[in-house]
PDB file of C-alpha atoms in Angstrom:
ATOM      1  CA  UNK A   1     -73.073  58.568  -6.978  1.00 46.00           C
ATOM      2  CA  UNK A   2     -75.463  56.681  -9.128  1.00 56.00           C
ATOM      3  CA  UNK A   3     -74.199  54.208 -11.836  1.00 55.00           C
ATOM      4  CA  UNK A   4     -74.377  55.769 -15.493  1.00 54.00           C
ATOM      5  CA  UNK A   5     -73.963  52.605 -16.951  1.00 63.00           C
ATOM      6  CA  UNK A   6     -76.409  49.633 -18.206  1.00 71.00           C
ATOM      7  CA  UNK A   7     -77.487  47.544 -15.434  1.00 77.00           C
ATOM      8  CA  UNK A   8     -77.167  44.356 -17.167  1.00 80.00           C
ATOM      9  CA  UNK A   9     -74.809  42.952 -14.818  1.00 86.00           C
ATOM     10  CA  UNK A  10     -76.950  43.864 -11.810  1.00 89.00           C
ATOM     11  CA  UNK A  11     -79.565  41.818 -13.889  1.00 90.00           C
ATOM     12  CA  UNK A  12     -77.246  38.516 -13.690  1.00 92.00           C
ATOM     13  CA  UNK A  13     -76.809  39.104  -9.909  1.00 93.00           C
ATOM     14  CA  UNK A  14     -80.189  38.784  -9.411  1.00 94.00           C
ATOM     15  CA  UNK A  15     -80.218  35.340 -11.122  1.00 94.00           C
ATOM     16  CA  UNK A  16     -77.410  34.785  -8.784  1.00 94.00           C
ATOM     17  CA  UNK A  17     -79.261  35.600  -5.601  1.00 94.00           C
ATOM     18  CA  UNK A  18     -82.268  33.214  -6.563  1.00 94.00           C
ATOM     19  CA  UNK A  19     -79.948  30.256  -7.777  1.00 93.00           C
ATOM     20  CA  UNK A  20     -78.108  30.757  -4.153  1.00 94.00           C
ATOM     21  CA  UNK A  21     -81.462  30.412  -2.422  1.00 92.00           C
ATOM     22  CA  UNK A  22     -83.156  27.367  -4.242  1.00 90.00           C
ATOM     23  CA  UNK A  23     -84.589  25.204  -1.946  1.00 85.00           C
ATOM     24  CA  UNK A  24     -83.553  27.363   1.585  1.00 89.00           C
ATOM     25  CA  UNK A  25     -86.836  28.267   3.509  1.00 89.00           C
ATOM     26  CA  UNK A  26     -85.560  30.919   5.093  1.00 93.00           C
ATOM     27  CA  UNK A  27     -83.419  32.083   2.595  1.00 91.00           C
ATOM     28  CA  UNK A  28     -86.255  32.099   0.138  1.00 92.00           C
ATOM     29  CA  UNK A  29     -88.412  34.376   2.140  1.00 93.00           C
ATOM     30  CA  UNK A  30     -85.746  36.686   2.955  1.00 94.00           C
ATOM     31  CA  UNK A  31     -85.020  36.672  -0.968  1.00 94.00           C
ATOM     32  CA  UNK A  32     -88.883  37.442  -1.829  1.00 94.00           C
ATOM     33  CA  UNK A  33     -88.529  40.692   0.401  1.00 95.00           C
ATOM     34  CA  UNK A  34     -85.299  41.691  -1.756  1.00 95.00           C
ATOM     35  CA  UNK A  35     -87.000  41.029  -4.908  1.00 95.00           C
ATOM     36  CA  UNK A  36     -90.110  43.123  -3.882  1.00 95.00           C
ATOM     37  CA  UNK A  37     -87.615  45.787  -3.030  1.00 95.00           C
ATOM     38  CA  UNK A  38     -85.868  45.422  -6.510  1.00 94.00           C
ATOM     39  CA  UNK A  39     -89.442  45.564  -8.424  1.00 94.00           C
ATOM     40  CA  UNK A  40     -90.083  48.865  -6.585  1.00 94.00           C
ATOM     41  CA  UNK A  41     -86.974  50.354  -6.858  1.00 93.00           C
ATOM     42  CA  UNK A  42     -84.793  48.857  -9.475  1.00 90.00           C
ATOM     43  CA  UNK A  43     -83.581  49.817 -12.874  1.00 90.00           C
ATOM     44  CA  UNK A  44     -85.402  48.254 -15.960  1.00 91.00           C
ATOM     45  CA  UNK A  45     -83.136  45.731 -16.542  1.00 91.00           C
ATOM     46  CA  UNK A  46     -83.048  44.463 -13.101  1.00 93.00           C
ATOM     47  CA  UNK A  47     -87.104  44.713 -12.662  1.00 94.00           C
ATOM     48  CA  UNK A  48     -87.327  42.748 -15.996  1.00 94.00           C
ATOM     49  CA  UNK A  49     -85.375  39.551 -14.642  1.00 95.00           C
ATOM     50  CA  UNK A  50     -87.056  39.273 -11.497  1.00 96.00           C
ATOM     51  CA  UNK A  51     -90.086  37.222 -12.714  1.00 96.00           C
ATOM     52  CA  UNK A  52     -87.339  34.997 -13.772  1.00 95.00           C
ATOM     53  CA  UNK A  53     -85.764  34.814 -10.430  1.00 96.00           C
ATOM     54  CA  UNK A  54     -88.950  34.160  -8.870  1.00 95.00           C
ATOM     55  CA  UNK A  55     -89.676  30.937 -10.864  1.00 94.00           C
ATOM     56  CA  UNK A  56     -86.160  29.890 -10.286  1.00 93.00           C
ATOM     57  CA  UNK A  57     -86.873  29.791  -6.510  1.00 93.00           C
ATOM     58  CA  UNK A  58     -90.169  27.911  -7.339  1.00 92.00           C
ATOM     59  CA  UNK A  59     -89.860  26.120  -9.956  1.00 90.00           C
ATOM     60  CA  UNK A  60     -92.270  23.057 -10.420  1.00 86.00           C
ATOM     61  CA  UNK A  61     -93.679  24.208  -6.882  1.00 86.00           C
ATOM     62  CA  UNK A  62     -96.604  26.542  -7.679  1.00 85.00           C
ATOM     63  CA  UNK A  63     -97.557  28.691  -4.107  1.00 88.00           C
ATOM     64  CA  UNK A  64    -100.322  30.877  -4.840  1.00 90.00           C
ATOM     65  CA  UNK A  65     -98.399  34.224  -3.592  1.00 91.00           C
ATOM     66  CA  UNK A  66     -95.889  33.381  -6.665  1.00 93.00           C
ATOM     67  CA  UNK A  67     -98.298  32.988  -9.195  1.00 93.00           C
ATOM     68  CA  UNK A  68    -100.270  35.667  -7.958  1.00 95.00           C
ATOM     69  CA  UNK A  69     -97.044  38.379  -7.856  1.00 95.00           C
ATOM     70  CA  UNK A  70     -96.125  36.554 -11.365  1.00 95.00           C
ATOM     71  CA  UNK A  71     -99.852  36.930 -12.772  1.00 95.00           C
ATOM     72  CA  UNK A  72     -99.659  40.703 -11.967  1.00 95.00           C
ATOM     73  CA  UNK A  73     -96.291  41.209 -13.502  1.00 95.00           C
ATOM     74  CA  UNK A  74     -97.777  39.775 -16.978  1.00 96.00           C
ATOM     75  CA  UNK A  75     -99.542  42.890 -17.083  1.00 96.00           C
ATOM     76  CA  UNK A  76     -97.145  45.415 -16.621  1.00 94.00           C
ATOM     77  CA  UNK A  77     -96.638  48.127 -19.520  1.00 94.00           C
ATOM     78  CA  UNK A  78     -92.951  47.174 -19.821  1.00 94.00           C
ATOM     79  CA  UNK A  79     -93.733  44.035 -22.721  1.00 95.00           C
ATOM     80  CA  UNK A  80     -90.282  42.580 -22.023  1.00 95.00           C
ATOM     81  CA  UNK A  81     -91.185  42.251 -18.059  1.00 95.00           C
ATOM     82  CA  UNK A  82     -94.501  40.831 -18.930  1.00 96.00           C
ATOM     83  CA  UNK A  83     -93.011  38.098 -21.197  1.00 97.00           C
ATOM     84  CA  UNK A  84     -90.755  37.181 -18.707  1.00 95.00           C
ATOM     85  CA  UNK A  85     -93.435  36.672 -15.802  1.00 96.00           C
ATOM     86  CA  UNK A  86     -95.296  34.736 -18.717  1.00 96.00           C
ATOM     87  CA  UNK A  87     -92.183  32.471 -18.910  1.00 96.00           C
ATOM     88  CA  UNK A  88     -92.174  32.078 -15.178  1.00 95.00           C
ATOM     89  CA  UNK A  89     -95.611  31.298 -14.433  1.00 94.00           C
ATOM     90  CA  UNK A  90     -94.820  28.484 -16.859  1.00 92.00           C
ATOM     91  CA  UNK A  91     -91.788  27.091 -15.114  1.00 92.00           C
ATOM     92  CA  UNK A  92     -93.339  27.248 -11.635  1.00 92.00           C
ATOM     93  CA  UNK A  93     -96.412  25.080 -13.053  1.00 89.00           C
ATOM     94  CA  UNK A  94     -94.395  23.021 -14.951  1.00 87.00           C
ATOM     95  CA  UNK A  95     -94.634  19.066 -13.746  1.00 74.00           C
ATOM     96  CA  UNK A  96     -97.758  20.046 -11.844  1.00 75.00           C
ATOM     97  CA  UNK A  97    -101.417  19.200 -13.027  1.00 73.00           C
ATOM     98  CA  UNK A  98    -102.043  22.956 -12.824  1.00 62.00           C
ATOM     99  CA  UNK A  99     -99.679  23.737 -15.925  1.00 51.00           C
TER     100      UNK A  99
END
């Protein structure tokens, strides 16, 4: 059975996944894989929060693959998802000379 209600509670759960894996190397790799699946198969409210969750995982720690993913998401057709990706790039680059 598919949930017919909005997926806002699932979006909060995605942020929770990111928060629980901050600073954990193996957990971060597994979380990245989960976020890729959510971007492909998740509903729109869930997809919108994935860039922010990625930014939380790599806050002030810019890795090329994460910046590249956020850059691709910043050109998405959904303006809210694109804005979240742009904000995420700012969070990842904050405190570095790359900002």
